[in-house]
GROMACS .gro file of C-alpha atoms in nm:
model
  484
    1MET     CA    1  -2.313  -0.566  17.989
    2MET     CA    2  -2.504  -0.638  17.705
    3GLU     CA    3  -2.836  -0.430  17.574
    4GLN     CA    4  -3.185  -0.631  17.704
    5LEU     CA    5  -3.475  -0.461  17.561
    6ILE     CA    6  -3.810  -0.574  17.743
    7PRO     CA    7  -4.106  -0.411  17.551
    8GLN     CA    8  -4.236  -0.129  17.780
    9SER     CA    9  -4.609  -0.299  17.795
   10GLN     CA   10  -4.439  -0.581  18.006
   11LEU     CA   11  -4.353  -0.360  18.305
   12LEU     CA   12  -4.738  -0.216  18.307
   13PRO     CA   13  -4.970  -0.329  18.546
   14ALA     CA   14  -5.168  -0.604  18.431
   15ASP     CA   15  -5.576  -0.459  18.317
   16SER     CA   16  -5.451  -0.111  18.391
   17PRO     CA   17  -5.568   0.109  18.054
   18ALA     CA   18  -5.218   0.097  17.943
   19ALA     CA   19  -5.159  -0.255  17.944
   20ASP     CA   20  -5.478  -0.295  17.778
   21TRP     CA   21  -5.435  -0.050  17.495
   22CYS     CA   22  -5.083  -0.209  17.453
   23ASN     CA   23  -5.159  -0.586  17.438
   24ASP     CA   24  -5.529  -0.529  17.314
   25ALA     CA   25  -5.612  -0.250  17.163
   26ASP     CA   26  -5.981  -0.390  16.985
   27SER     CA   27  -6.075  -0.410  17.322
   28CYS     CA   28  -6.000  -0.031  17.377
   29ASN     CA   29  -6.127   0.091  17.054
   30ALA     CA   30  -6.530   0.199  17.246
   31PHE     CA   31  -6.268   0.432  17.378
   32TRP     CA   32  -6.008   0.514  17.132
   33PRO     CA   33  -5.937   0.420  16.730
   34GLY     CA   34  -5.707   0.177  16.608
   35THR     CA   35  -5.395   0.107  16.764
   36GLY     CA   36  -5.100   0.194  16.932
   37ASP     CA   37  -4.842   0.080  16.698
   38PHE     CA   38  -4.687   0.188  16.321
   39HIS     CA   39  -5.024   0.027  16.171
   40GLY     CA   40  -5.254   0.267  16.367
   41VAL     CA   41  -5.040   0.555  16.304
   42ARG     CA   42  -5.117   0.514  15.967
   43ALA     CA   43  -5.453   0.459  15.997
   44ALA     CA   44  -5.492   0.768  16.227
   45ILE     CA   45  -5.368   0.956  15.881
   46ASN     CA   46  -5.605   0.797  15.709
   47ARG     CA   47  -5.948   0.853  15.946
   48ARG     CA   48  -5.814   1.222  15.954
   49GLY     CA   49  -5.711   1.315  15.580
   50GLY     CA   50  -5.540   1.607  15.477
   51ILE     CA   51  -5.450   1.842  15.638
   52GLU     CA   52  -5.622   2.094  15.650
   53MET     CA   53  -5.300   2.381  15.528
   54ASP     CA   54  -5.409   2.750  15.581
   55ARG     CA   55  -5.454   2.618  15.941
   56ARG     CA   56  -5.124   2.449  15.940
   57SER     CA   57  -4.999   2.813  15.817
   58ARG     CA   58  -5.130   3.016  16.074
   59VAL     CA   59  -4.996   2.800  16.353
   60ALA     CA   60  -4.648   2.784  16.170
   61ASP     CA   61  -4.707   3.155  16.202
   62ALA     CA   62  -4.750   3.191  16.522
   63ILE     CA   63  -4.472   2.917  16.651
   64SER     CA   64  -4.196   3.114  16.434
   65GLY     CA   65  -4.302   3.471  16.627
   66GLN     CA   66  -4.232   3.272  16.979
   67TYR     CA   67  -3.908   3.143  16.836
   68GLU     CA   68  -3.906   3.542  16.673
   69ARG     CA   69  -3.951   3.674  17.024
   70LEU     CA   70  -3.645   3.560  17.227
   71ALA     CA   71  -3.432   3.590  16.892
   72MET     CA   72  -3.404   3.198  16.838
   73ALA     CA   73  -3.332   3.077  16.513
   74ALA     CA   74  -3.661   2.850  16.452
   75PRO     CA   75  -3.553   2.451  16.337
   76HIS     CA   76  -3.558   2.318  15.975
   77ALA     CA   77  -3.901   2.136  16.081
   78LEU     CA   78  -4.051   2.457  16.103
   79GLU     CA   79  -4.069   2.476  15.731
   80GLU     CA   80  -4.180   2.102  15.732
   81PHE     CA   81  -4.429   2.194  15.928
   82ARG     CA   82  -4.529   2.461  15.711
   83SER     CA   83  -4.542   2.275  15.459
   84GLY     CA   84  -4.820   1.980  15.590
   85ALA     CA   85  -4.496   1.702  15.714
   86GLU     CA   86  -4.710   1.466  15.934
   87VAL     CA   87  -4.634   1.544  16.353
   88ILE     CA   88  -4.565   1.295  16.637
   89SER     CA   89  -4.667   1.516  16.891
   90VAL     CA   90  -4.528   1.518  17.266
   91GLY     CA   91  -4.541   1.710  17.536
   92HIS     CA   92  -4.493   1.803  17.929
   93GLN     CA   93  -4.481   1.960  18.235
   94LEU     CA   94  -4.197   2.267  18.277
   95GLN     CA   95  -3.976   2.085  18.459
   96ALA     CA   96  -3.712   2.305  18.589
   97GLY     CA   97  -3.376   2.136  18.486
   98GLY     CA   98  -3.590   1.881  18.315
   99GLY     CA   99  -3.673   1.700  18.568
  100PRO     CA  100  -3.740   1.234  18.561
  101ALA     CA  101  -3.540   1.084  18.285
  102TYR     CA  102  -3.870   1.034  18.120
  103PHE     CA  103  -3.859   1.353  18.007
  104HIS     CA  104  -3.644   1.317  17.775
  105TYR     CA  105  -3.743   0.971  17.699
  106LYS     CA  106  -4.091   1.061  17.595
  107ILE     CA  107  -3.884   1.275  17.341
  108LEU     CA  108  -3.652   1.003  17.218
  109SER     CA  109  -3.940   0.760  17.183
  110ALA     CA  110  -4.169   1.054  16.978
  111LEU     CA  111  -3.808   1.052  16.734
  112ARG     CA  112  -3.837   0.735  16.705
  113TRP     CA  113  -4.149   0.708  16.592
  114SER     CA  114  -4.069   1.012  16.323
  115ARG     CA  115  -3.758   0.887  16.176
  116LYS     CA  116  -3.951   0.509  16.110
  117LEU     CA  117  -4.207   0.699  15.930
  118ARG     CA  118  -4.009   0.931  15.750
  119ALA     CA  119  -3.773   0.609  15.620
  120SER     CA  120  -4.167   0.456  15.522
  121GLY     CA  121  -4.166   0.718  15.251
  122THR     CA  122  -4.357   1.004  15.482
  123PRO     CA  123  -4.255   1.304  15.562
  124SER     CA  124  -4.269   1.391  15.972
  125ILE     CA  125  -4.157   1.601  16.243
  126VAL     CA  126  -4.112   1.657  16.646
  127VAL     CA  127  -4.368   1.881  16.819
  128PHE     CA  128  -4.289   1.937  17.189
  129TRP     CA  129  -4.578   2.085  17.351
  130MET     CA  130  -4.473   2.318  17.640
  131ALA     CA  131  -4.765   2.296  17.905
  132SER     CA  132  -4.669   2.603  18.052
  133GLU     CA  133  -4.993   2.684  18.179
  134ASP     CA  134  -4.988   2.395  18.418
  135HIS     CA  135  -4.957   2.562  18.774
  136ASP     CA  136  -4.848   2.286  19.039
  137PHE     CA  137  -4.544   2.415  19.115
  138GLU     CA  138  -4.397   2.155  19.359
  139GLU     CA  139  -4.422   1.886  19.071
  140ILE     CA  140  -4.202   2.108  18.846
  141SER     CA  141  -3.977   2.219  19.097
  142GLU     CA  142  -3.656   1.967  19.137
  143THR     CA  143  -3.452   1.749  18.936
  144ASN     CA  144  -3.220   1.494  19.128
  145GLY     CA  145  -2.840   1.402  19.043
  146ALA     CA  146  -2.653   1.099  19.143
  147ARG     CA  147  -2.557   1.080  19.526
  148GLY     CA  148  -2.886   1.199  19.630
  149ASP     CA  149  -2.766   1.562  19.486
  150SER     CA  150  -3.080   1.782  19.370
  151PHE     CA  151  -3.113   2.123  19.218
  152ARG     CA  152  -3.420   2.266  19.396
  153TRP     CA  153  -3.585   2.568  19.195
  154ASN     CA  154  -3.704   2.856  19.493
  155PRO     CA  155  -3.773   3.171  19.306
  156SER     CA  156  -3.828   3.420  19.507
  157THR     CA  157  -4.184   3.568  19.395
  158TYR     CA  158  -4.417   3.282  19.307
  159LYS     CA  159  -4.763   3.230  19.355
  160PRO     CA  160  -4.956   2.884  19.374
  161THR     CA  161  -5.170   2.975  19.130
  162THR     CA  162  -4.958   3.134  18.893
  163PRO     CA  163  -4.841   2.940  18.516
  164VAL     CA  164  -4.550   2.782  18.573
  165GLY     CA  165  -4.405   2.897  18.241
  166MET     CA  166  -4.499   3.242  18.337
  167ILE     CA  167  -4.243   3.245  18.692
  168PRO     CA  168  -3.917   3.451  18.616
  169TRP     CA  169  -3.633   3.249  18.570
  170ASP     CA  170  -3.349   3.492  18.737
  171PHE     CA  171  -2.980   3.548  18.741
  172LYS     CA  172  -2.981   3.329  19.086
  173ALA     CA  173  -3.169   3.043  18.946
  174GLU     CA  174  -2.924   3.046  18.691
  175ALA     CA  175  -2.619   3.051  18.931
  176SER     CA  176  -2.784   2.745  19.171
  177TRP     CA  177  -2.845   2.536  18.817
  178ASN     CA  178  -2.498   2.554  18.655
  179ALA     CA  179  -2.347   2.477  19.081
  180TRP     CA  180  -2.566   2.167  19.048
  181CYS     CA  181  -2.452   2.065  18.672
  182GLN     CA  182  -2.092   2.150  18.805
  183ARG     CA  183  -2.147   1.890  19.044
  184GLN     CA  184  -2.312   1.633  18.882
  185GLY     CA  185  -2.058   1.722  18.529
  186VAL     CA  186  -2.298   1.806  18.286
  187SER     CA  187  -2.335   2.073  18.082
  188PRO     CA  188  -2.577   2.371  18.184
  189GLY     CA  189  -2.637   2.452  17.822
  190VAL     CA  190  -2.600   2.866  17.705
  191SER     CA  191  -2.698   3.029  18.030
  192PRO     CA  192  -2.922   3.338  17.894
  193VAL     CA  193  -2.849   3.701  17.896
  194LYS     CA  194  -3.116   3.859  18.070
  195ALA     CA  195  -3.397   3.701  18.365
  196VAL     CA  196  -3.682   3.539  18.151
  197THR     CA  197  -3.928   3.262  18.184
  198LEU     CA  198  -3.924   2.914  18.292
  199ALA     CA  199  -4.082   2.854  18.010
  200ASP     CA  200  -3.783   3.125  17.785
  201ARG     CA  201  -3.531   2.868  17.973
  202MET     CA  202  -3.683   2.553  17.911
  203ARG     CA  203  -3.705   2.652  17.526
  204GLY     CA  204  -3.302   2.700  17.545
  205TRP     CA  205  -3.264   2.351  17.792
  206LEU     CA  206  -3.462   2.194  17.464
  207LEU     CA  207  -3.243   2.340  17.226
  208ASP     CA  208  -2.932   2.242  17.383
  209TRP     CA  209  -3.038   1.889  17.477
  210PHE     CA  210  -3.157   1.766  17.120
  211PRO     CA  211  -2.917   2.000  16.918
  212ASP     CA  212  -2.971   1.814  16.603
  213ASP     CA  213  -3.279   1.619  16.647
  214ASP     CA  214  -3.488   1.924  16.468
  215VAL     CA  215  -3.781   1.909  16.716
  216LEU     CA  216  -4.042   2.228  16.707
  217LEU     CA  217  -4.124   2.320  17.033
  218ILE     CA  218  -4.449   2.552  17.035
  219ASP     CA  219  -4.594   2.718  17.391
  220GLY     CA  220  -4.984   2.664  17.378
  221ASN     CA  221  -5.008   2.991  17.632
  222ASP     CA  222  -5.005   3.228  17.289
  223VAL     CA  223  -5.238   3.488  17.147
  224GLN     CA  224  -5.264   3.365  16.880
  225LEU     CA  225  -5.323   3.053  16.879
  226LYS     CA  226  -5.569   3.104  17.158
  227GLU     CA  227  -5.787   3.335  16.898
  228MET     CA  228  -5.759   3.042  16.643
  229VAL     CA  229  -5.983   2.793  16.872
  230GLN     CA  230  -6.227   3.039  17.052
  231PHE     CA  231  -6.469   2.786  16.972
  232LEU     CA  232  -6.357   2.573  17.222
  233TRP     CA  233  -6.359   2.847  17.475
  234LYS     CA  234  -6.682   2.973  17.383
  235SER     CA  235  -6.850   2.550  17.408
  236GLU     CA  236  -6.706   2.581  17.744
  237TRP     CA  237  -6.864   2.907  17.865
  238ASN     CA  238  -7.208   2.830  17.656
  239GLY     CA  239  -7.242   2.520  17.829
  240GLN     CA  240  -7.205   2.284  17.545
  241GLY     CA  241  -6.862   2.194  17.627
  242ILE     CA  242  -6.676   1.811  17.710
  243LYS     CA  243  -6.871   1.774  18.062
  244GLY     CA  244  -7.102   1.541  17.903
  245SER     CA  245  -6.901   1.355  17.670
  246LEU     CA  246  -6.614   1.288  17.959
  247LYS     CA  247  -6.882   1.214  18.190
  248GLU     CA  248  -7.025   0.956  17.940
  249SER     CA  249  -6.666   0.768  17.922
  250ASN     CA  250  -6.619   0.816  18.245
  251ALA     CA  251  -6.898   0.577  18.328
  252ALA     CA  252  -6.696   0.273  18.036
  253PHE     CA  253  -6.366   0.363  18.190
  254SER     CA  254  -6.531   0.319  18.584
  255SER     CA  255  -6.639  -0.007  18.498
  256ARG     CA  256  -6.365  -0.166  18.378
  257TRP     CA  257  -6.025  -0.050  18.463
  258GLY     CA  258  -6.198   0.167  18.816
  259GLU     CA  259  -6.146   0.562  18.902
  260ALA     CA  260  -6.099   0.779  18.560
  261PRO     CA  261  -5.840   0.999  18.571
  262LEU     CA  262  -6.026   1.279  18.495
  263GLN     CA  263  -6.312   1.427  18.611
  264PRO     CA  264  -6.559   1.673  18.418
  265ARG     CA  265  -6.641   1.954  18.480
  266ASP     CA  266  -6.949   2.238  18.363
  267ASN     CA  267  -6.683   2.398  18.234
  268ASN     CA  268  -6.270   2.314  18.115
  269LEU     CA  269  -6.147   2.612  18.199
  270PHE     CA  270  -5.913   2.845  18.413
  271VAL     CA  271  -5.909   3.249  18.327
  272LEU     CA  272  -5.604   3.428  18.343
  273ASP     CA  273  -5.591   3.738  18.481
  274ALA     CA  274  -5.397   4.003  18.447
  275ASN     CA  275  -5.149   3.964  18.666
  276GLY     CA  276  -5.103   3.616  18.531
  277LEU     CA  277  -5.328   3.448  18.836
  278ARG     CA  278  -5.466   3.148  18.705
  279THR     CA  279  -5.800   3.118  18.847
  280ARG     CA  280  -6.079   2.774  18.777
  281ALA     CA  281  -6.358   2.943  18.506
  282ASP     CA  282  -6.625   2.854  18.798
  283ARG     CA  283  -6.478   3.063  19.083
  284TRP     CA  284  -6.433   3.335  18.844
  285SER     CA  285  -6.768   3.309  18.674
  286THR     CA  286  -6.907   3.344  19.045
  287ASP     CA  287  -6.670   3.608  19.139
  288GLN     CA  288  -6.773   3.805  18.874
  289GLN     CA  289  -7.142   3.759  18.983
  290LYS     CA  290  -7.122   3.887  19.296
  291GLN     CA  291  -6.987   4.228  19.197
  292GLY     CA  292  -7.273   4.202  18.981
  293LYS     CA  293  -7.163   4.191  18.652
  294GLY     CA  294  -7.393   3.865  18.519
  295ASP     CA  295  -7.412   3.585  18.404
  296GLU     CA  296  -7.202   3.647  18.080
  297ALA     CA  297  -6.920   3.820  18.208
  298TRP     CA  298  -6.668   3.589  18.008
  299LYS     CA  299  -6.764   3.808  17.659
  300THR     CA  300  -6.492   4.107  17.823
  301LEU     CA  301  -6.224   3.810  17.826
  302ARG     CA  302  -5.940   3.858  17.562
  303PRO     CA  303  -5.925   3.483  17.384
  304GLU     CA  304  -5.542   3.440  17.587
  305GLN     CA  305  -5.728   3.490  17.893
  306ASN     CA  306  -5.891   3.131  17.811
  307SER     CA  307  -5.665   2.831  18.009
  308PRO     CA  308  -5.770   2.460  17.938
  309ASN     CA  309  -5.771   2.280  18.210
  310ALA     CA  310  -5.606   1.914  18.191
  311ALA     CA  311  -5.902   1.771  17.958
  312LEU     CA  312  -5.911   2.035  17.737
  313ARG     CA  313  -5.561   2.088  17.688
  314PRO     CA  314  -5.549   1.773  17.486
  315LEU     CA  315  -5.830   1.872  17.287
  316TYR     CA  316  -5.664   2.250  17.208
  317GLN     CA  317  -5.316   2.091  17.116
  318GLU     CA  318  -5.453   1.857  16.854
  319TRP     CA  319  -5.680   2.093  16.667
  320LEU     CA  320  -5.378   2.275  16.649
  321LEU     CA  321  -5.125   2.034  16.549
  322GLN     CA  322  -5.354   1.761  16.270
  323SER     CA  323  -5.106   1.479  16.417
  324ALA     CA  324  -5.061   1.188  16.293
  325ALA     CA  325  -4.955   1.094  16.659
  326PHE     CA  326  -4.920   1.104  17.002
  327VAL     CA  327  -4.635   0.962  17.268
  328GLY     CA  328  -4.777   0.973  17.608
  329GLY     CA  329  -4.677   0.813  17.953
  330PRO     CA  330  -4.906   0.549  18.044
  331SER     CA  331  -5.077   0.766  18.247
  332GLU     CA  332  -5.141   0.958  17.992
  333VAL     CA  333  -5.271   0.708  17.759
  334ALA     CA  334  -5.489   0.639  17.979
  335TYR     CA  335  -5.634   1.002  18.010
  336TRP     CA  336  -5.668   1.043  17.654
  337LEU     CA  337  -5.813   0.735  17.639
  338SER     CA  338  -6.082   0.889  17.829
  339LEU     CA  339  -6.095   1.195  17.643
  340GLY     CA  340  -6.189   0.964  17.316
  341LYS     CA  341  -6.632   1.087  17.304
  342SER     CA  342  -6.484   1.468  17.395
  343PHE     CA  343  -6.252   1.475  17.080
  344VAL     CA  344  -6.535   1.324  16.872
  345HIS     CA  345  -6.803   1.541  17.004
  346HIS     CA  346  -6.561   1.850  16.876
  347ARG     CA  347  -6.487   1.696  16.554
  348ILE     CA  348  -6.157   1.650  16.640
  349SER     CA  349  -5.925   1.378  16.451
  350GLN     CA  350  -5.762   1.161  16.682
  351PRO     CA  351  -5.442   1.075  16.593
  352ALA     CA  352  -5.231   0.743  16.720
  353LEU     CA  353  -5.183   0.693  17.102
  354LEU     CA  354  -4.801   0.598  17.093
  355LEU     CA  355  -4.665   0.436  17.488
  356ARG     CA  356  -4.347   0.589  17.482
  357ASP     CA  357  -4.044   0.381  17.523
  358GLY     CA  358  -3.798   0.382  17.923
  359ALA     CA  359  -3.488   0.326  17.938
  360LEU     CA  360  -3.250   0.147  18.260
  361VAL     CA  361  -2.935   0.290  18.261
  362ILE     CA  362  -2.693   0.069  18.420
  363ASP     CA  363  -2.341   0.153  18.551
  364GLU     CA  364  -2.022   0.022  18.597
  365ARG     CA  365  -2.166  -0.071  18.994
  366ALA     CA  366  -2.518  -0.090  18.956
  367SER     CA  367  -2.367  -0.434  18.709
  368HIS     CA  368  -2.183  -0.598  18.917
  369ALA     CA  369  -2.526  -0.579  19.189
  370VAL     CA  370  -2.777  -0.676  18.913
  371GLU     CA  371  -2.501  -0.963  18.782
  372TRP     CA  372  -2.493  -1.078  19.099
  373ILE     CA  373  -2.902  -1.128  19.235
  374GLN     CA  374  -2.947  -1.180  18.857
  375TRP     CA  375  -3.268  -0.893  18.859
  376ASN     CA  376  -3.428  -0.739  18.613
  377PRO     CA  377  -3.710  -0.472  18.594
  378LEU     CA  378  -3.962  -0.758  18.527
  379LYS     CA  379  -3.881  -0.885  18.862
  380GLY     CA  380  -4.015  -0.542  18.979
  381TRP     CA  381  -3.882  -0.209  19.144
  382TRP     CA  382  -3.676  -0.334  19.423
  383THR     CA  383  -3.563  -0.114  19.720
  384GLY     CA  384  -3.233  -0.164  19.849
  385GLU     CA  385  -3.355  -0.361  20.189
  386VAL     CA  386  -3.531  -0.577  20.004
  387ALA     CA  387  -3.259  -0.634  19.729
  388ARG     CA  388  -2.977  -0.724  19.952
  389THR     CA  389  -3.251  -1.004  20.074
  390TYR     CA  390  -3.283  -1.162  19.789
  391TRP     CA  391  -2.904  -1.129  19.710
  392VAL     CA  392  -2.804  -1.305  20.117
  393ASP     CA  393  -3.094  -1.557  20.089
  394LEU     CA  394  -3.012  -1.638  19.722
  395GLU     CA  395  -2.606  -1.685  19.809
  396LEU     CA  396  -2.750  -1.914  20.148
  397ASN     CA  397  -2.972  -2.126  19.911
  398ARG     CA  398  -2.658  -2.245  19.687
  399LEU     CA  399  -2.478  -2.339  19.973
  400GLY     CA  400  -2.784  -2.633  20.021
  401GLU     CA  401  -3.123  -2.620  20.027
  402VAL     CA  402  -3.304  -2.621  20.324
  403ALA     CA  403  -3.737  -2.569  20.290
  404GLY     CA  404  -3.742  -2.902  20.112
  405PRO     CA  405  -3.547  -3.106  20.327
  406PHE     CA  406  -3.728  -2.983  20.613
  407ASP     CA  407  -4.114  -3.059  20.466
  408ALA     CA  408  -4.003  -3.402  20.366
  409TRP     CA  409  -3.914  -3.470  20.706
  410SER     CA  410  -4.187  -3.333  20.832
  411LYS     CA  411  -4.395  -3.558  20.643
  412ALA     CA  412  -4.227  -3.842  20.687
  413LEU     CA  413  -4.273  -3.779  21.074
  414VAL     CA  414  -4.605  -3.710  21.057
  415ALA     CA  415  -4.656  -4.014  20.858
  416TYR     CA  416  -4.479  -4.207  21.107
  417ALA     CA  417  -4.688  -4.075  21.381
  418GLU     CA  418  -4.983  -4.202  21.226
  419GLY     CA  419  -4.925  -4.536  21.272
  420ILE     CA  420  -4.867  -4.499  21.633
  421PRO     CA  421  -5.232  -4.496  21.870
  422GLY     CA  422  -5.338  -4.144  22.076
  423ASP     CA  423  -5.252  -3.827  21.975
  424ALA     CA  424  -4.944  -3.879  21.837
  425VAL     CA  425  -5.027  -3.699  21.535
  426PRO     CA  426  -5.124  -3.374  21.674
  427THR     CA  427  -4.799  -3.369  21.951
  428THR     CA  428  -4.598  -3.400  21.626
  429ARG     CA  429  -4.744  -3.159  21.419
  430ALA     CA  430  -4.724  -2.884  21.735
  431ALA     CA  431  -4.418  -2.962  21.735
  432LEU     CA  432  -4.284  -2.940  21.395
  433SER     CA  433  -4.432  -2.598  21.394
  434ARG     CA  434  -4.216  -2.519  21.716
  435MET     CA  435  -3.913  -2.666  21.468
  436GLU     CA  436  -4.042  -2.402  21.136
  437GLN     CA  437  -4.055  -2.114  21.377
  438GLU     CA  438  -3.742  -2.214  21.526
  439LEU     CA  439  -3.608  -2.283  21.234
  440GLN     CA  440  -3.688  -1.881  21.066
  441GLN     CA  441  -3.567  -1.790  21.367
  442VAL     CA  442  -3.225  -1.982  21.310
  443ARG     CA  443  -3.269  -1.821  20.901
  444LYS     CA  444  -3.286  -1.474  21.002
  445LYS     CA  445  -2.935  -1.576  21.234
  446TRP     CA  446  -2.795  -1.681  20.973
  447ARG     CA  447  -2.877  -1.410  20.701
  448LYS     CA  448  -2.710  -1.173  20.995
  449ILE     CA  449  -2.371  -1.296  20.986
  450TRP     CA  450  -2.344  -1.328  20.588
  451ARG     CA  451  -2.440  -1.003  20.598
  452GLN     CA  452  -2.188  -0.899  20.846
  453GLN     CA  453  -1.903  -1.115  20.679
  454HIS     CA  454  -2.009  -1.015  20.319
  455SER     CA  455  -2.099  -0.634  20.430
  456ASP     CA  456  -1.929  -0.451  20.165
  457GLN     CA  457  -2.134  -0.662  19.900
  458CYS     CA  458  -2.462  -0.578  20.080
  459ALA     CA  459  -2.405  -0.215  20.121
  460LEU     CA  460  -2.314  -0.186  19.737
  461VAL     CA  461  -2.650  -0.362  19.665
  462GLU     CA  462  -2.842  -0.166  19.901
  463GLU     CA  463  -2.667   0.122  19.765
  464VAL     CA  464  -2.680   0.059  19.405
  465PHE     CA  465  -3.040  -0.002  19.491
  466ASP     CA  466  -3.145   0.293  19.660
  467THR     CA  467  -2.978   0.551  19.477
  468TRP     CA  468  -2.975   0.469  19.106
  469LEU     CA  469  -3.142   0.160  19.004
  470THR     CA  470  -3.504   0.220  19.144
  471ILE     CA  471  -3.492   0.518  19.389
  472LYS     CA  472  -3.722   0.451  19.683
  473GLY     CA  473  -3.901   0.137  19.511
  474LYS     CA  474  -3.972   0.318  19.196
  475PRO     CA  475  -3.776   0.321  18.883
  476GLN     CA  476  -3.499   0.517  18.791
  477GLU     CA  477  -3.683   0.737  18.513
  478ARG     CA  478  -3.892   0.846  18.762
  479GLY     CA  479  -3.653   0.927  19.076
  480LEU     CA  480  -3.365   1.050  18.825
  481SER     CA  481  -3.246   1.298  18.566
  482ALA     CA  482  -3.121   1.154  18.178
  483LEU     CA  483  -2.852   1.431  18.234
  484VAL     CA  484  -2.669   1.218  18.494
   0.00000   0.00000   0.00000
């Protein structure tokens, strides 16, 4: 089957933030400057001006230290980064096993844009931001394979407020991962020789998955990096953070698109304690006051104990990276749009916002079903039942069209009744209504008979959609791993 290219923007809900950004970026410039295309990347570079090289060098030192601590060789991209190459940034939660396929597609999208920038004569690399401080374990604990076989990470010791990157990845987890990979027929990668954290294991996976692509990895949960952006932390503690700018953006966002994706807080930080637990800054402050430590207890925190929430993290990331562009999914594009005024508030250069690419893998079995029902993603993400019903109706209609002749016959009967005195017309309409209901019941019986006579094909269509093309009525890339 030939590849069919469909612009990702055509698959977005109409009038959604990401759709408007892709199709009419000028109308979104009150939220974010530029456009979501190559011209937008060039414009973002021009807006930013030159890269602040001392900052770039210090960030490069921190990244180098992260590789050295794990005895991993840093990619050549690190030296390009240090030398001032443009950055196409991308990031994600640390999904155990990689999670849904769009995790990989985001990185592949960033690589495509970086190569395009290189081809134009501008040195460029991809930097993957490891969002290791998120603490929603349920969101990152599972990777789904083919035939309903899922890898599920069940660490023996962790607390709900522990940043996922700090959760130990032990030999039991590695054995479970290897067993799943063997069942799925995929490579597990190089196993660590000792127990590590999820963040460390993710670094190894990414090196295995993109061995020749020179992707530079950065973990934001880093002492050196957090020391560099103390102005961000202090502004939140002093009441001069992004609450006001985000609140202002949210008002305009809600007026145009509905509920805003990020809610402003008085303080958009979490606090990491000595045990690695992550507590919202306002709750931490309340607890400190109860202990009689006053309103300025935050001044005793070490820089690395400050942990940005979802609203503050993009600012932390982009101040460090000075990116030309950021690649994200539809929801990320939406919440970055809402952060435009917050970037301006802190005078942080705004990269171009690029919507990631998507993909749909159609194997041999799926190709039969797709051909039978003439389906593509533009028709929607159908469940197996919907796809099966559509196919049966399609086949029945090939035997001859019923609805049209019935409608024509109904109109003829009504026209005939109009020439008869009395209540002939309402009587005729009532009779036709009963006939239409009977016809619907007959069509159901036809479908049932057809399904029985073509049970193998019906089963194939339903299975292909529910287990491969559209998992539970959602895009394949949100249900299955890219590894399988």
